Amino acid sequence: MAESKDFRTDKKPVWCPGCGNFGILTALRGALADSGYEPHQLMIVSGIGCHGAVIQYVNANGFHSIHGRTLPVATGIHLANHELCILTMVGDGDGYGIGMGHFIHAMRRNLDMTQIVHNNKLYSLTTGQTSPTTDKGRPTKSTPFGVIEIPVNPLTLALSSGATYISRGFAGDPPHLRKLIADAMAHKGFALVDVLQPCITFNHANTNAFYKERVYKLEDETGYDPGDRQAAYERALEWGERIPIGLFYRESRPTYEDEVVTLKDMPLVKRPIKGVDITKTLEQFL
Amino acid sequence: MEFSWMVGGEAGFGIMASGLTLSKTFARGGLHVFDTIEYPSLIRGGHNTCMVRTANREVHSHTGYIDMLVALNEETIHLHKDEMAQTGCILFDGMHEPEDRFGVHADISLFPIPLGDIVKDIGGRPIMRNTAAIGATIALIGYDLSILEDLLADMFKRKSEDVVRDNIHVARAGYDFMMDNHPGGSGIIVKPQDNYRRMVVTGNEAVGLGALSAGCTFYSAYPMTPASGILHFLAAEERNYNLVVKHTEDELAAILMAIGASHAGVRAMTASSGGGFSLMVEALGLAAMTETPLVIMEGQRPGPSTGLATRTEQGDLRFVLHASQGDFPRVVIAPGDVEECFQAAGHAFNLAEKYQVPVIILTDKFLTESHKTVLAFEPVPVDRGMLLDEAHLDRITDYKRYEITDSGISPRIIPGHRNGVFRANSNEHDEYGFDLEDPLNRTAMMDKRMRKLEQIASELPEPHLYGPQKADVTLLSWGSTKGPILEAMLLLKNNNITVNFLQIMNLHPFPLEKVTRIMKRATLTIDVENNKTAQLAGLIREHTGLKVDEKILKYSGRPFTPEEIANSVAEVVEHGRK
Ligand SMILES: Cc1ncc(C[n+]2csc(CCOP(=O)(O)OP(=O)(O)O)c2C)c(N)n1
Ligand code: SF4
């Protein structure tokens, strides 16, 4: 079985020292080892942003796609070969901004894949503009007088869009995040792992210390039941003195590919493509 | 024998279905057919037409005149009376010829027939007026009613015995009415010819069939006229061929899913019109950078923007040639008829996989939605190019997905093998797919990718020259204008003007050698295009340095008729001779 170190490459991460992406990378490699998959059985699709480089540092099949478009690429790969285990790694700009449409539809479909969002509440690679998760009123490079909109709430959005595993991790707690990712991968259906990721360089509000003071784990709350959608909504709306992390909601529902009849016997990619006979179809044109 | 028939009425009258029924009735009698529809972007109301043209020789397009007009409403008569052939006739829903004869020329016969009453008497639905009109048409031209009856039986047997019976009943009632009231017919005679069983197929269906035959198993698209026909066709065949057909959330997802599926190892395709293709443009570059094989059909309609949503134009040639940032190899094929659509799909998949490039099949509404008879489709043998198999991968120790080779082609694999772990990367990358900004690597990678174009160019067949080697006039064109041009050549033959026609099907890489040769040798060159700016003429100039002498352009959103082309050519020649 592959170990955490087997998922390393010889590339050295180019993130700023102290960036939350390091914690995510550590957690990810650990989770990949825990998952039991080997590098060639995985497919990691990443977007464009600081986070996107992650596939350079993970030894597994990868597809560094374009900004906001990871999910449809991942969907195509998945529908062609549902034996590959698929993860998408996106930024908050990538996943909740430019790629928002795909996100909602992927959840509706309950595609069997795991989406990890490096949520640093900013567009960092482009030097610190507002993102859809930036707090209202926060000045950024593109909103020097403060953001006017209210932020997107990825968790309530996921709850109402049909995701079947909805969680939030913290880059400053890799062991906890590792478990969330491993569980997400084991879950059959669309799994969201929104990760609170400090950006040391541009986000001076949502720092490591900011989160450390506030985060608490849902699994430590007595009586919290991730099968209770209503309770999940309440926790998903909580953001202030206390910020919940952990598994908010889990549900079992048939996945998209479960319901595609033509994928029942084998993945599409295993079907022979040569010598297809169309004679029978031609009769309808007579 | 040639016969051109048009049915007209409101959307919702079943115009398209009735045109196809008549087309198949002729095709089953061994005749050749071409039919084309015109309709506004509406579901009810508006004015729809379908023209069916048949002959005992290959029919390449519709015509500008009508031998028999079936008017399901009065508006149809007023809109089309000026297109009537001198000896034409009009069949309309009514009991009597009105006194003013709708202002139609005295030479045109009018045949009233109470279609609504006929249908009502039998207890049929109003939409079956068409079927009665087709029965009446058959009576007026002396054709064989049993062919129509057999067709109706085949068409409706999946519904129920009752539906079959009612339809045949209505068709026969229309037929009998004309036989009783006009036993002399219309003076037009159309007879079944031979026993060949010809298919009646649209460009969309031919592309879809070509894709099936090529082993395409993944199709993702978002509906947009005139490309939706492929989506409908393949969706219906999903379970017969073990496909995945996905109606996506938008065209971005459509192309990206196809890229993902192709990356995973299946043959994948998407299609749209110019508007949808506009949304696909960024991803087109992703396919190019990751060297993922991809087939896209772009069915043109008049732009800019929503333009004329259900009409035709050839305005996107420059767009597909240049779409997306940066330089990268691509292939653009513009089939000119239904057989070529089928072939283009087969070749497109082979080219996409052999050279790991995006291939665009450029069509338009006139081609994708018009029917033409075809005797058979010749399958294109599947060639997946350098796709390493399991056995090969078992032996590999250091797999470089983007290996720099002399041909520019790097061996591809299906992800999932232990020895073949790699990254596809939209960033410039090294041979393994890792990010690399090094200037030497960048130059080498750009050269590697672009090198593939030379080989593609040498593999693509040269453009075909129709007509005599030497001629008074050489026409140059691409895509769906082929049909009306071939018909115009027949007309011009009678006019004492010799014409040949160079059909440039493979537009990129550009067939430089042959086009230069033909241009240099020609007496008078005329560019014929369904667009405003003569995009092909510009392309010819760009590549060959040679200028076409004259241009015949149409951008009304309607296809050329053969007569329009023939008249324009005659005018140009006349002008030159003076
Ligand atoms: C279509 C497109 N628009 C804009 C960009 C420029 N761009 C690159 S990354 C990025 C935002 C990154 O923010 P996020 O997704 O949150 O990732 P982060 O850098 O914060 O990890 C933008 C706008 C692009 N690459 N593509
Ligand atoms: S800019 Fe922010 S997100 Fe990007 S690498 Fe630096 S710390 Fe990380």
mmCIF file with all atom_site columns, N, CA and C in Angstrom, chain B residues 312-365:
data_model
loop_
_atom_site.group_PDB
_atom_site.id
_atom_site.type_symbol
_atom_site.label_atom_id
_atom_site.label_alt_id
_atom_site.label_comp_id
_atom_site.label_asym_id
_atom_site.label_entity_id
_atom_site.label_seq_id
_atom_site.pdbx_PDB_ins_code
_atom_site.Cartn_x
_atom_site.Cartn_y
_atom_site.Cartn_z
_atom_site.occupancy
_atom_site.B_iso_or_equiv
_atom_site.pdbx_formal_charge
_atom_site.auth_seq_id
_atom_site.auth_comp_id
_atom_site.auth_asym_id
_atom_site.auth_atom_id
_atom_site.pdbx_PDB_model_num
ATOM 1   N N  . THR B 1 312 ? -29.235 30.399 -42.087 1.00 0.00 ? 312 THR B N  1
ATOM 2   C CA . THR B 1 312 ? -27.911 29.887 -42.437 1.00 0.00 ? 312 THR B CA 1
ATOM 3   C C  . THR B 1 312 ? -26.933 30.981 -42.825 1.00 0.00 ? 312 THR B C  1
ATOM 4   N N  . GLU B 1 313 ? -25.646 30.720 -42.621 1.00 0.00 ? 313 GLU B N  1
ATOM 5   C CA . GLU B 1 313 ? -24.588 31.631 -43.062 1.00 0.00 ? 313 GLU B CA 1
ATOM 6   C C  . GLU B 1 313 ? -23.249 30.917 -42.927 1.00 0.00 ? 313 GLU B C  1
ATOM 7   N N  . GLN B 1 314 ? -22.233 31.466 -43.582 1.00 0.00 ? 314 GLN B N  1
ATOM 8   C CA . GLN B 1 314 ? -20.882 30.920 -43.461 1.00 0.00 ? 314 GLN B CA 1
ATOM 9   C C  . GLN B 1 314 ? -19.959 31.991 -42.905 1.00 0.00 ? 314 GLN B C  1
ATOM 10  N N  . GLY B 1 315 ? -20.375 32.579 -41.814 1.00 0.00 ? 315 GLY B N  1
ATOM 11  C CA . GLY B 1 315 ? -19.645 33.738 -41.297 1.00 0.00 ? 315 GLY B CA 1
ATOM 12  C C  . GLY B 1 315 ? -18.577 33.423 -40.266 1.00 0.00 ? 315 GLY B C  1
ATOM 13  N N  . ASP B 1 316 ? -18.400 32.134 -39.936 1.00 0.00 ? 316 ASP B N  1
ATOM 14  C CA . ASP B 1 316 ? -17.507 31.813 -38.803 1.00 0.00 ? 316 ASP B CA 1
ATOM 15  C C  . ASP B 1 316 ? -16.188 31.181 -39.223 1.00 0.00 ? 316 ASP B C  1
ATOM 16  N N  . LEU B 1 317 ? -15.869 31.245 -40.502 1.00 0.00 ? 317 LEU B N  1
ATOM 17  C CA . LEU B 1 317 ? -14.620 30.602 -40.945 1.00 0.00 ? 317 LEU B CA 1
ATOM 18  C C  . LEU B 1 317 ? -13.413 31.209 -40.240 1.00 0.00 ? 317 LEU B C  1
ATOM 19  N N  . ARG B 1 318 ? -13.321 32.526 -40.310 1.00 0.00 ? 318 ARG B N  1
ATOM 20  C CA . ARG B 1 318 ? -12.183 33.197 -39.660 1.00 0.00 ? 318 ARG B CA 1
ATOM 21  C C  . ARG B 1 318 ? -12.184 32.946 -38.164 1.00 0.00 ? 318 ARG B C  1
ATOM 22  N N  . PHE B 1 319 ? -13.375 32.897 -37.600 1.00 0.00 ? 319 PHE B N  1
ATOM 23  C CA . PHE B 1 319 ? -13.504 32.692 -36.155 1.00 0.00 ? 319 PHE B CA 1
ATOM 24  C C  . PHE B 1 319 ? -12.916 31.348 -35.742 1.00 0.00 ? 319 PHE B C  1
ATOM 25  N N  . VAL B 1 320 ? -13.313 30.267 -36.397 1.00 0.00 ? 320 VAL B N  1
ATOM 26  C CA . VAL B 1 320 ? -12.812 28.958 -35.966 1.00 0.00 ? 320 VAL B CA 1
ATOM 27  C C  . VAL B 1 320 ? -11.322 28.802 -36.294 1.00 0.00 ? 320 VAL B C  1
ATOM 28  N N  . LEU B 1 321 ? -10.867 29.508 -37.323 1.00 0.00 ? 321 LEU B N  1
ATOM 29  C CA . LEU B 1 321 ? -9.440  29.416 -37.675 1.00 0.00 ? 321 LEU B CA 1
ATOM 30  C C  . LEU B 1 321 ? -8.566  30.035 -36.597 1.00 0.00 ? 321 LEU B C  1
ATOM 31  N N  . HIS B 1 322 ? -9.086  31.068 -35.959 1.00 0.00 ? 322 HIS B N  1
ATOM 32  C CA . HIS B 1 322 ? -8.232  31.839 -35.048 1.00 0.00 ? 322 HIS B CA 1
ATOM 33  C C  . HIS B 1 322 ? -8.662  31.772 -33.587 1.00 0.00 ? 322 HIS B C  1
ATOM 34  N N  . ALA B 1 323 ? -9.762  31.100 -33.294 1.00 0.00 ? 323 ALA B N  1
ATOM 35  C CA . ALA B 1 323 ? -10.298 31.137 -31.931 1.00 0.00 ? 323 ALA B CA 1
ATOM 36  C C  . ALA B 1 323 ? -9.277  30.666 -30.905 1.00 0.00 ? 323 ALA B C  1
ATOM 37  N N  . SER B 1 324 ? -9.236  31.348 -29.808 1.00 0.00 ? 324 SER B N  1
ATOM 38  C CA . SER B 1 324 ? -8.393  31.081 -28.624 1.00 0.00 ? 324 SER B CA 1
ATOM 39  C C  . SER B 1 324 ? -7.002  31.704 -28.748 1.00 0.00 ? 324 SER B C  1
ATOM 40  N N  . GLN B 1 325 ? -6.472  32.030 -27.565 1.00 0.00 ? 325 GLN B N  1
ATOM 41  C CA . GLN B 1 325 ? -5.193  32.756 -27.529 1.00 0.00 ? 325 GLN B CA 1
ATOM 42  C C  . GLN B 1 325 ? -4.021  31.853 -27.893 1.00 0.00 ? 325 GLN B C  1
ATOM 43  N N  . GLY B 1 326 ? -3.014  32.470 -28.475 1.00 0.00 ? 326 GLY B N  1
ATOM 44  C CA . GLY B 1 326 ? -1.777  31.750 -28.754 1.00 0.00 ? 326 GLY B CA 1
ATOM 45  C C  . GLY B 1 326 ? -1.823  30.990 -30.065 1.00 0.00 ? 326 GLY B C  1
ATOM 46  N N  . ASP B 1 327 ? -0.652  30.531 -30.468 1.00 0.00 ? 327 ASP B N  1
ATOM 47  C CA . ASP B 1 327 ? -0.535  29.726 -31.688 1.00 0.00 ? 327 ASP B CA 1
ATOM 48  C C  . ASP B 1 327 ? -0.611  28.259 -31.318 1.00 0.00 ? 327 ASP B C  1
ATOM 49  N N  . PHE B 1 328 ? -1.422  27.516 -32.025 1.00 0.00 ? 328 PHE B N  1
ATOM 50  C CA . PHE B 1 328 ? -1.446  26.067 -31.819 1.00 0.00 ? 328 PHE B CA 1
ATOM 51  C C  . PHE B 1 328 ? -2.013  25.393 -33.052 1.00 0.00 ? 328 PHE B C  1
ATOM 52  N N  . PRO B 1 329 ? -1.645  24.127 -33.224 1.00 0.00 ? 329 PRO B N  1
ATOM 53  C CA . PRO B 1 329 ? -2.166  23.428 -34.399 1.00 0.00 ? 329 PRO B CA 1
ATOM 54  C C  . PRO B 1 329 ? -3.618  23.014 -34.195 1.00 0.00 ? 329 PRO B C  1
ATOM 55  N N  . ARG B 1 330 ? -4.385  23.131 -35.257 1.00 0.00 ? 330 ARG B N  1
ATOM 56  C CA . ARG B 1 330 ? -5.776  22.668 -35.249 1.00 0.00 ? 330 ARG B CA 1
ATOM 57  C C  . ARG B 1 330 ? -6.093  22.244 -36.673 1.00 0.00 ? 330 ARG B C  1
ATOM 58  N N  . VAL B 1 331 ? -7.203  21.563 -36.830 1.00 0.00 ? 331 VAL B N  1
ATOM 59  C CA . VAL B 1 331 ? -7.647  21.166 -38.169 1.00 0.00 ? 331 VAL B CA 1
ATOM 60  C C  . VAL B 1 331 ? -9.057  21.696 -38.343 1.00 0.00 ? 331 VAL B C  1
ATOM 61  N N  . VAL B 1 332 ? -9.319  22.266 -39.517 1.00 0.00 ? 332 VAL B N  1
ATOM 62  C CA . VAL B 1 332 ? -10.680 22.721 -39.823 1.00 0.00 ? 332 VAL B CA 1
ATOM 63  C C  . VAL B 1 332 ? -11.133 22.054 -41.119 1.00 0.00 ? 332 VAL B C  1
ATOM 64  N N  . ILE B 1 333 ? -12.207 21.282 -41.005 1.00 0.00 ? 333 ILE B N  1
ATOM 65  C CA . ILE B 1 333 ? -12.757 20.573 -42.163 1.00 0.00 ? 333 ILE B CA 1
ATOM 66  C C  . ILE B 1 333 ? -14.179 21.085 -42.400 1.00 0.00 ? 333 ILE B C  1
ATOM 67  N N  . ALA B 1 334 ? -14.476 21.442 -43.643 1.00 0.00 ? 334 ALA B N  1
ATOM 68  C CA . ALA B 1 334 ? -15.827 21.918 -43.953 1.00 0.00 ? 334 ALA B CA 1
ATOM 69  C C  . ALA B 1 334 ? -16.465 21.005 -44.995 1.00 0.00 ? 334 ALA B C  1
ATOM 70  N N  . PRO B 1 335 ? -17.187 19.989 -44.545 1.00 0.00 ? 335 PRO B N  1
ATOM 71  C CA . PRO B 1 335 ? -17.842 19.106 -45.511 1.00 0.00 ? 335 PRO B CA 1
ATOM 72  C C  . PRO B 1 335 ? -18.906 19.875 -46.294 1.00 0.00 ? 335 PRO B C  1
ATOM 73  N N  . GLY B 1 336 ? -19.177 19.396 -47.521 1.00 0.00 ? 336 GLY B N  1
ATOM 74  C CA . GLY B 1 336 ? -20.103 20.128 -48.388 1.00 0.00 ? 336 GLY B CA 1
ATOM 75  C C  . GLY B 1 336 ? -21.443 19.452 -48.565 1.00 0.00 ? 336 GLY B C  1
ATOM 76  N N  . ASP B 1 337 ? -21.547 18.184 -48.163 1.00 0.00 ? 337 ASP B N  1
ATOM 77  C CA . ASP B 1 337 ? -22.834 17.513 -48.283 1.00 0.00 ? 337 ASP B CA 1
ATOM 78  C C  . ASP B 1 337 ? -22.922 16.405 -47.250 1.00 0.00 ? 337 ASP B C  1
ATOM 79  N N  . VAL B 1 338 ? -24.001 15.664 -47.299 1.00 0.00 ? 338 VAL B N  1
ATOM 80  C CA . VAL B 1 338 ? -24.287 14.676 -46.263 1.00 0.00 ? 338 VAL B CA 1
ATOM 81  C C  . VAL B 1 338 ? -23.222 13.566 -46.209 1.00 0.00 ? 338 VAL B C  1
ATOM 82  N N  . GLU B 1 339 ? -22.827 13.032 -47.368 1.00 0.00 ? 339 GLU B N  1
ATOM 83  C CA . GLU B 1 339 ? -21.789 11.992 -47.378 1.00 0.00 ? 339 GLU B CA 1
ATOM 84  C C  . GLU B 1 339 ? -20.499 12.541 -46.781 1.00 0.00 ? 339 GLU B C  1
ATOM 85  N N  . GLU B 1 340 ? -20.181 13.778 -47.150 1.00 0.00 ? 340 GLU B N  1
ATOM 86  C CA . GLU B 1 340 ? -18.940 14.367 -46.643 1.00 0.00 ? 340 GLU B CA 1
ATOM 87  C C  . GLU B 1 340 ? -19.014 14.630 -45.137 1.00 0.00 ? 340 GLU B C  1
ATOM 88  N N  . CYS B 1 341 ? -20.220 14.881 -44.632 1.00 0.00 ? 341 CYS B N  1
ATOM 89  C CA . CYS B 1 341 ? -20.375 15.041 -43.179 1.00 0.00 ? 341 CYS B CA 1
ATOM 90  C C  . CYS B 1 341 ? -20.000 13.750 -42.466 1.00 0.00 ? 341 CYS B C  1
ATOM 91  N N  . PHE B 1 342 ? -20.486 12.647 -43.001 1.00 0.00 ? 342 PHE B N  1
ATOM 92  C CA . PHE B 1 342 ? -20.178 11.343 -42.403 1.00 0.00 ? 342 PHE B CA 1
ATOM 93  C C  . PHE B 1 342 ? -18.673 11.084 -42.438 1.00 0.00 ? 342 PHE B C  1
ATOM 94  N N  . GLN B 1 343 ? -18.105 11.300 -43.594 1.00 0.00 ? 343 GLN B N  1
ATOM 95  C CA . GLN B 1 343 ? -16.662 11.072 -43.759 1.00 0.00 ? 343 GLN B CA 1
ATOM 96  C C  . GLN B 1 343 ? -15.849 12.005 -42.867 1.00 0.00 ? 343 GLN B C  1
ATOM 97  N N  . ALA B 1 344 ? -16.284 13.262 -42.818 1.00 0.00 ? 344 ALA B N  1
ATOM 98  C CA . ALA B 1 344 ? -15.545 14.256 -42.032 1.00 0.00 ? 344 ALA B CA 1
ATOM 99  C C  . ALA B 1 344 ? -15.480 13.830 -40.572 1.00 0.00 ? 344 ALA B C  1
ATOM 100 N N  . ALA B 1 345 ? -16.595 13.273 -40.070 1.00 0.00 ? 345 ALA B N  1
ATOM 101 C CA . ALA B 1 345 ? -16.590 12.846 -38.667 1.00 0.00 ? 345 ALA B CA 1
ATOM 102 C C  . ALA B 1 345 ? -15.561 11.734 -38.467 1.00 0.00 ? 345 ALA B C  1
ATOM 103 N N  . GLY B 1 346 ? -15.571 10.758 -39.355 1.00 0.00 ? 346 GLY B N  1
ATOM 104 C CA . GLY B 1 346 ? -14.607 9.653  -39.235 1.00 0.00 ? 346 GLY B CA 1
ATOM 105 C C  . GLY B 1 346 ? -13.172 10.150 -39.287 1.00 0.00 ? 346 GLY B C  1
ATOM 106 N N  . HIS B 1 347 ? -12.886 11.003 -40.265 1.00 0.00 ? 347 HIS B N  1
ATOM 107 C CA . HIS B 1 347 ? -11.517 11.530 -40.383 1.00 0.00 ? 347 HIS B CA 1
ATOM 108 C C  . HIS B 1 347 ? -11.168 12.414 -39.198 1.00 0.00 ? 347 HIS B C  1
ATOM 109 N N  . ALA B 1 348 ? -12.142 13.179 -38.732 1.00 0.00 ? 348 ALA B N  1
ATOM 110 C CA . ALA B 1 348 ? -11.873 14.107 -37.624 1.00 0.00 ? 348 ALA B CA 1
ATOM 111 C C  . ALA B 1 348 ? -11.379 13.344 -36.399 1.00 0.00 ? 348 ALA B C  1
ATOM 112 N N  . PHE B 1 349 ? -12.027 12.229 -36.078 1.00 0.00 ? 349 PHE B N  1
ATOM 113 C CA . PHE B 1 349 ? -11.585 11.461 -34.905 1.00 0.00 ? 349 PHE B CA 1
ATOM 114 C C  . PHE B 1 349 ? -10.184 10.894 -35.117 1.00 0.00 ? 349 PHE B C  1
ATOM 115 N N  . ASN B 1 350 ? -9.914  10.422 -36.323 1.00 0.00 ? 350 ASN B N  1
ATOM 116 C CA . ASN B 1 350 ? -8.575  9.899  -36.586 1.00 0.00 ? 350 ASN B CA 1
ATOM 117 C C  . ASN B 1 350 ? -7.520  10.996 -36.490 1.00 0.00 ? 350 ASN B C  1
ATOM 118 N N  . LEU B 1 351 ? -7.801  12.130 -37.115 1.00 0.00 ? 351 LEU B N  1
ATOM 119 C CA . LEU B 1 351 ? -6.828  13.230 -37.077 1.00 0.00 ? 351 LEU B CA 1
ATOM 120 C C  . LEU B 1 351 ? -6.621  13.704 -35.640 1.00 0.00 ? 351 LEU B C  1
ATOM 121 N N  . ALA B 1 352 ? -7.733  13.822 -34.901 1.00 0.00 ? 352 ALA B N  1
ATOM 122 C CA . ALA B 1 352 ? -7.638  14.310 -33.524 1.00 0.00 ? 352 ALA B CA 1
ATOM 123 C C  . ALA B 1 352 ? -6.744  13.387 -32.701 1.00 0.00 ? 352 ALA B C  1
ATOM 124 N N  . GLU B 1 353 ? -6.904  12.083 -32.899 1.00 0.00 ? 353 GLU B N  1
ATOM 125 C CA . GLU B 1 353 ? -6.109  11.151 -32.080 1.00 0.00 ? 353 GLU B CA 1
ATOM 126 C C  . GLU B 1 353 ? -4.681  10.991 -32.604 1.00 0.00 ? 353 GLU B C  1
ATOM 127 N N  . LYS B 1 354 ? -4.538  10.935 -33.911 1.00 0.00 ? 354 LYS B N  1
ATOM 128 C CA . LYS B 1 354 ? -3.185  10.757 -34.450 1.00 0.00 ? 354 LYS B CA 1
ATOM 129 C C  . LYS B 1 354 ? -2.293  11.934 -34.099 1.00 0.00 ? 354 LYS B C  1
ATOM 130 N N  . TYR B 1 355 ? -2.876  13.132 -34.197 1.00 0.00 ? 355 TYR B N  1
ATOM 131 C CA . TYR B 1 355 ? -2.051  14.325 -33.996 1.00 0.00 ? 355 TYR B CA 1
ATOM 132 C C  . TYR B 1 355 ? -2.315  15.002 -32.655 1.00 0.00 ? 355 TYR B C  1
ATOM 133 N N  . GLN B 1 356 ? -3.261  14.470 -31.886 1.00 0.00 ? 356 GLN B N  1
ATOM 134 C CA . GLN B 1 356 ? -3.546  15.009 -30.552 1.00 0.00 ? 356 GLN B CA 1
ATOM 135 C C  . GLN B 1 356 ? -3.836  16.511 -30.610 1.00 0.00 ? 356 GLN B C  1
ATOM 136 N N  . VAL B 1 357 ? -4.760  16.840 -31.490 1.00 0.00 ? 357 VAL B N  1
ATOM 137 C CA . VAL B 1 357 ? -5.129  18.243 -31.722 1.00 0.00 ? 357 VAL B CA 1
ATOM 138 C C  . VAL B 1 357 ? -6.655  18.370 -31.764 1.00 0.00 ? 357 VAL B C  1
ATOM 139 N N  . PRO B 1 358 ? -7.161  19.580 -31.553 1.00 0.00 ? 358 PRO B N  1
ATOM 140 C CA . PRO B 1 358 ? -8.591  19.782 -31.778 1.00 0.00 ? 358 PRO B CA 1
ATOM 141 C C  . PRO B 1 358 ? -8.901  19.819 -33.275 1.00 0.00 ? 358 PRO B C  1
ATOM 142 N N  . VAL B 1 359 ? -9.980  19.166 -33.639 1.00 0.00 ? 359 VAL B N  1
ATOM 143 C CA . VAL B 1 359 ? -10.422 19.168 -35.036 1.00 0.00 ? 359 VAL B CA 1
ATOM 144 C C  . VAL B 1 359 ? -11.827 19.758 -35.078 1.00 0.00 ? 359 VAL B C  1
ATOM 145 N N  . ILE B 1 360 ? -12.000 20.757 -35.918 1.00 0.00 ? 360 ILE B N  1
ATOM 146 C CA . ILE B 1 360 ? -13.299 21.418 -36.015 1.00 0.00 ? 360 ILE B CA 1
ATOM 147 C C  . ILE B 1 360 ? -13.957 21.038 -37.335 1.00 0.00 ? 360 ILE B C  1
ATOM 148 N N  . ILE B 1 361 ? -15.168 20.518 -37.234 1.00 0.00 ? 361 ILE B N  1
ATOM 149 C CA . ILE B 1 361 ? -15.968 20.257 -38.432 1.00 0.00 ? 361 ILE B CA 1
ATOM 150 C C  . ILE B 1 361 ? -16.886 21.460 -38.580 1.00 0.00 ? 361 ILE B C  1
ATOM 151 N N  . LEU B 1 362 ? -16.682 22.197 -39.641 1.00 0.00 ? 362 LEU B N  1
ATOM 152 C CA . LEU B 1 362 ? -17.425 23.449 -39.808 1.00 0.00 ? 362 LEU B CA 1
ATOM 153 C C  . LEU B 1 362 ? -18.579 23.237 -40.781 1.00 0.00 ? 362 LEU B C  1
ATOM 154 N N  . THR B 1 363 ? -19.787 23.355 -40.265 1.00 0.00 ? 363 THR B N  1
ATOM 155 C CA . THR B 1 363 ? -20.971 23.171 -41.106 1.00 0.00 ? 363 THR B CA 1
ATOM 156 C C  . THR B 1 363 ? -21.853 24.409 -40.957 1.00 0.00 ? 363 THR B C  1
ATOM 157 N N  . ASP B 1 364 ? -23.089 24.323 -41.393 1.00 0.00 ? 364 ASP B N  1
ATOM 158 C CA . ASP B 1 364 ? -24.019 25.440 -41.200 1.00 0.00 ? 364 ASP B CA 1
ATOM 159 C C  . ASP B 1 364 ? -25.440 24.887 -41.188 1.00 0.00 ? 364 ASP B C  1
ATOM 160 N N  . LYS B 1 365 ? -26.376 25.760 -40.943 1.00 0.00 ? 365 LYS B N  1
ATOM 161 C CA . LYS B 1 365 ? -27.771 25.317 -40.836 1.00 0.00 ? 365 LYS B CA 1
ATOM 162 C C  . LYS B 1 365 ? -28.242 24.640 -42.131 1.00 0.00 ? 365 LYS B C  1
#
